[in-house]
mmCIF file of C-alpha atoms in Angstrom:
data_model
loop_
_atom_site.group_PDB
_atom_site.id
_atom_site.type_symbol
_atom_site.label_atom_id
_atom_site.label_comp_id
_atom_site.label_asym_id
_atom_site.label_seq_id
_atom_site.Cartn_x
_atom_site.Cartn_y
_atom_site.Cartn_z
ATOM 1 C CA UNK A 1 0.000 0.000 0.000
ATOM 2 C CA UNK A 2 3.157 2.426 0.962
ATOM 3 C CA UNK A 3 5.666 2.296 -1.563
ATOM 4 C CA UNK A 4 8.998 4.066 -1.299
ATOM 5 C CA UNK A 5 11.491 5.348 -3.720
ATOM 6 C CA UNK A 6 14.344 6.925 -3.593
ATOM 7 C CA UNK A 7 14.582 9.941 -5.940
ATOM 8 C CA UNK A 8 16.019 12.990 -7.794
ATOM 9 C CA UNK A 9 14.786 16.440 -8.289
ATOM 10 C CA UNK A 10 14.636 15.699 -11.809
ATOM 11 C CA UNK A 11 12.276 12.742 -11.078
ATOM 12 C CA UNK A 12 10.503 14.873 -8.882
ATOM 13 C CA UNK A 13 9.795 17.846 -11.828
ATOM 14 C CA UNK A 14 9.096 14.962 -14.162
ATOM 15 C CA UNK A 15 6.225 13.832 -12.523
ATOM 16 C CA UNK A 16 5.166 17.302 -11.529
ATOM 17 C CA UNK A 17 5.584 18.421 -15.231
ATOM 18 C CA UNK A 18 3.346 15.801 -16.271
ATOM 19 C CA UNK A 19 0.524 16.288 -14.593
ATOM 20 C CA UNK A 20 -1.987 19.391 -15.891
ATOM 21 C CA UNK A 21 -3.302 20.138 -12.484
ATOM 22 C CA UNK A 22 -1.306 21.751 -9.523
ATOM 23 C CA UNK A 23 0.663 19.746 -7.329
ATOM 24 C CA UNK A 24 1.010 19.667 -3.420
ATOM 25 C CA UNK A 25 4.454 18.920 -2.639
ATOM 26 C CA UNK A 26 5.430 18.456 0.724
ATOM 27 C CA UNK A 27 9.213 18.312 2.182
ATOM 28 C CA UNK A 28 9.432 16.585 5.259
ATOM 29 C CA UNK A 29 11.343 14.631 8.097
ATOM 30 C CA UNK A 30 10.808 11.164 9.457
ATOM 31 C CA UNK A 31 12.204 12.791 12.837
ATOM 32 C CA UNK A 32 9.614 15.998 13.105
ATOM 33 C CA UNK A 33 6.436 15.532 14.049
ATOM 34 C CA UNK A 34 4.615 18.225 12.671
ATOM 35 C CA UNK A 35 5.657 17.163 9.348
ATOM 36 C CA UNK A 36 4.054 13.614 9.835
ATOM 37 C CA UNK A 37 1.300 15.418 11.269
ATOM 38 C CA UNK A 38 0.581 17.249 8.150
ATOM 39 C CA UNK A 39 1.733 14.144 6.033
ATOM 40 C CA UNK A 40 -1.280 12.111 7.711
ATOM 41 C CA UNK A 41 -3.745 15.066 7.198
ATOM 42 C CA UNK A 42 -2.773 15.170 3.780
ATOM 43 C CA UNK A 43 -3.037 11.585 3.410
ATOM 44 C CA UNK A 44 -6.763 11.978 4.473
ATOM 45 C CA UNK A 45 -7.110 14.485 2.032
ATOM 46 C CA UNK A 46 -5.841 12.910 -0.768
ATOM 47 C CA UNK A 47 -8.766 11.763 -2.826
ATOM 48 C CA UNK A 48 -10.657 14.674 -1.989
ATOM 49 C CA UNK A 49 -7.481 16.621 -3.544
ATOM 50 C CA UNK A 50 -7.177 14.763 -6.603
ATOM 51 C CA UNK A 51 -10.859 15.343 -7.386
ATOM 52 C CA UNK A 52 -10.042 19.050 -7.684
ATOM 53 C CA UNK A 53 -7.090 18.428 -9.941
ATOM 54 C CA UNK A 54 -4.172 18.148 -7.103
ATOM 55 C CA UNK A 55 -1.660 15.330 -6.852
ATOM 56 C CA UNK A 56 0.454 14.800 -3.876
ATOM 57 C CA UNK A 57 4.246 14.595 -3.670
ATOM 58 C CA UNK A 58 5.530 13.559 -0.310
ATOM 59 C CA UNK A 59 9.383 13.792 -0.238
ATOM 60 C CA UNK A 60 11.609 12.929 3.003
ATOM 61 C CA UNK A 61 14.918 14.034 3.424
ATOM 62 C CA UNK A 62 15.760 11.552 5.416
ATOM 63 C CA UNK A 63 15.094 7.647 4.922
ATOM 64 C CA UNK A 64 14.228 5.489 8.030
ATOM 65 C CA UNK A 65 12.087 2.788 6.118
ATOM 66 C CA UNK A 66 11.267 1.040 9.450
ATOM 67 C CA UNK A 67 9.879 4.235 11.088
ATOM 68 C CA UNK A 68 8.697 5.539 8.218
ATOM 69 C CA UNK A 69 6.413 1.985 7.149
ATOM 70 C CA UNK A 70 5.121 1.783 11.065
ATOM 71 C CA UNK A 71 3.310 4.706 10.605
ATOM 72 C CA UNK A 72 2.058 4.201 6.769
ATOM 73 C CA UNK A 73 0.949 0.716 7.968
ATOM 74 C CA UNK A 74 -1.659 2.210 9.628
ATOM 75 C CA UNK A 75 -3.074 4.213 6.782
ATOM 76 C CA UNK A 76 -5.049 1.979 4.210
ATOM 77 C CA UNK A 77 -4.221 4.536 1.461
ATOM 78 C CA UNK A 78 -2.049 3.829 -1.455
ATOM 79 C CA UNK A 79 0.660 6.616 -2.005
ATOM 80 C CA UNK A 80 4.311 6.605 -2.605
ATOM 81 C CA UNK A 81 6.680 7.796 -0.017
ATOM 82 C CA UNK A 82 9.960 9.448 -2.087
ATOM 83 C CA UNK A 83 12.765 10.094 -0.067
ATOM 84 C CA UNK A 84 15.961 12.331 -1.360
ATOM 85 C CA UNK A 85 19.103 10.426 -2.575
ATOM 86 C CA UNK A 86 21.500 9.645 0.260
ATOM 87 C CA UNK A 87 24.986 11.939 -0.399
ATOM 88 C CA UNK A 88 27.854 11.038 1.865
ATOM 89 C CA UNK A 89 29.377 13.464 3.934
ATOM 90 C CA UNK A 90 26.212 15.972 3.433
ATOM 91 C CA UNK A 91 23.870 17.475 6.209
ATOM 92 C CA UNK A 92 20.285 16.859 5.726
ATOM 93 C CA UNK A 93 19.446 20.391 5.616
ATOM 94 C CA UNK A 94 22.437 21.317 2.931
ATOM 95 C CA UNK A 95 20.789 18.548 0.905
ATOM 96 C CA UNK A 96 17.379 19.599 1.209
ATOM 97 C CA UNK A 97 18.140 23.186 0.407
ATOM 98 C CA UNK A 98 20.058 21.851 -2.839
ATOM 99 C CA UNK A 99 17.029 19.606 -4.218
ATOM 100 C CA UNK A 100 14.710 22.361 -3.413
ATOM 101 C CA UNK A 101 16.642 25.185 -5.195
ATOM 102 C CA UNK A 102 16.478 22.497 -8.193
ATOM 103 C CA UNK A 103 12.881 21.495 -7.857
ATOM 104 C CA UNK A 104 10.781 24.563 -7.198
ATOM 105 C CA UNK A 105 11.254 27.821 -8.974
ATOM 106 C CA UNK A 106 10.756 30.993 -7.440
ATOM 107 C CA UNK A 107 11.965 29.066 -3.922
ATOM 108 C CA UNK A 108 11.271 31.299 -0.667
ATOM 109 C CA UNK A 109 14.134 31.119 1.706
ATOM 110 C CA UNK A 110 14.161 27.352 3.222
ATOM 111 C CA UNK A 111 13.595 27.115 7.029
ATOM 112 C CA UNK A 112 13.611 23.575 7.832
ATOM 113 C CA UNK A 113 11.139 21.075 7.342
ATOM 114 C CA UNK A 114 8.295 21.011 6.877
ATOM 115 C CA UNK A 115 7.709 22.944 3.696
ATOM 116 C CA UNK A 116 4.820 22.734 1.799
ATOM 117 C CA UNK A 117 4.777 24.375 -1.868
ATOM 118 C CA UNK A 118 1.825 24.301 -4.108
ATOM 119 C CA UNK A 119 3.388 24.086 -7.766
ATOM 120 C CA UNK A 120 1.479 24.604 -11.298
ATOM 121 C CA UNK A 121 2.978 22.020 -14.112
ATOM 122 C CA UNK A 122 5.438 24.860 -15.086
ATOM 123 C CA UNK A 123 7.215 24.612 -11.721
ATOM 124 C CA UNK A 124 5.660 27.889 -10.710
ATOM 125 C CA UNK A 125 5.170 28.995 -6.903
ATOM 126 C CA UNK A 126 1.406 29.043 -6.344
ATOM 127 C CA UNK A 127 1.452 28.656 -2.706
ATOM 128 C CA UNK A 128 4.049 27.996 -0.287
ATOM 129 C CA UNK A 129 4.633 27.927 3.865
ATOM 130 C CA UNK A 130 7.047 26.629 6.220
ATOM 131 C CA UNK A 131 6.157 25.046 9.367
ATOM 132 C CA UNK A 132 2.713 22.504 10.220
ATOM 133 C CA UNK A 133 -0.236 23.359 8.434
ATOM 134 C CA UNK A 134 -2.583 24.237 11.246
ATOM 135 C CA UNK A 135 -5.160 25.165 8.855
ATOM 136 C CA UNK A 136 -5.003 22.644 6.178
ATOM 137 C CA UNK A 137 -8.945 21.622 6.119
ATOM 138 C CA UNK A 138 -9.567 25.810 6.175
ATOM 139 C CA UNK A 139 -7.176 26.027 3.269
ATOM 140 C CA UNK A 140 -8.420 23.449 1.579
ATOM 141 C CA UNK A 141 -11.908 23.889 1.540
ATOM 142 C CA UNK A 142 -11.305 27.352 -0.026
ATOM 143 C CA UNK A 143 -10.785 25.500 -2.699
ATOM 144 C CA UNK A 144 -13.866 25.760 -5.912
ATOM 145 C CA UNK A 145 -14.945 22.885 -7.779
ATOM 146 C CA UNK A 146 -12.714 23.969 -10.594
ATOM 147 C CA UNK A 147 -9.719 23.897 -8.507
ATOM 148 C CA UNK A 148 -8.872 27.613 -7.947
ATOM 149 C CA UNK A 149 -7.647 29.045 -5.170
ATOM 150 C CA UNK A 150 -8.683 32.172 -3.521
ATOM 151 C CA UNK A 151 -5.268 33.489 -2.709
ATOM 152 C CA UNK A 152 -4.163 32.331 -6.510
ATOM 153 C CA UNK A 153 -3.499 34.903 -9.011
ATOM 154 C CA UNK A 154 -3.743 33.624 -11.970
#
């Protein structure tokens, strides 16, 4: 039901570029909770997402597959788990700065995890925020039928 793959930023802007609709990528860490806090709201949210034209992207920058598959166990959705490739001799956050500044264009200034970044197909910045996602059902259900997002200029 959890798969998990290890991947690239080009991977990453692959599958983003691919799919028409926006895409909800979230950076997180196995060790902080807020970021599996979001990761299970999100996970909750995921069908009601893709309905209004929103895939989710779940990358870790770290990769503790026992942890990590503990808590997916319990979820009986189906969703990949990518995690960032492992590079000797680097600090997590020096890594996750680099795949960021290659994934997402327009990238705000990276504070630690998580990071949430709401990208069209293009690679453009729609939305972005640092930090647990408090408000994610509020956000969310701003959301129209079509897809748009209030605080979206398009």
């Amino acid at each position: 039901k959890c798969h998990f793959n290890e991947t690239s930023p080009e991977q990453i802007r692959s599958i983003i570029e691919e799919y028409e609709g926006l895409t909800w990528l979230s950076v997180l860490s196995s060790w902080c909770p807020h970021a599996l806090h979001d990761q299970q709201q999100l996970l909750i949210m995921q069908s009601e997402l893709s309905k209004k034209g929103i895939q989710v992207i779940f990358v870790y920058s770290d990769f503790h597959p026992g942890y990590l598959r503990r808590k997916y166990l319990k979820s009986n959705r189906e969703t990949t788990i990518y995690f960032m490739q492992h590079r000797t001799g680097v600090k997590e956050e020096i890594k996750t700065r680099q795949f960021l500044s290659e994934t997402v264009s327009g990238l705000p200034e990276y504070n630690g995890v998580p990071q949430h970044f709401l990208l069209d197909h293009k690679f453009n910045l729609v939305y972005s925020q640092q930090g647990e996602i408090k408000n994610l059902m509020q956000l969310l259900s701003g959301l129209s039928s079509d897809g748009d997002l209030p605080f979206v200029k398009r």
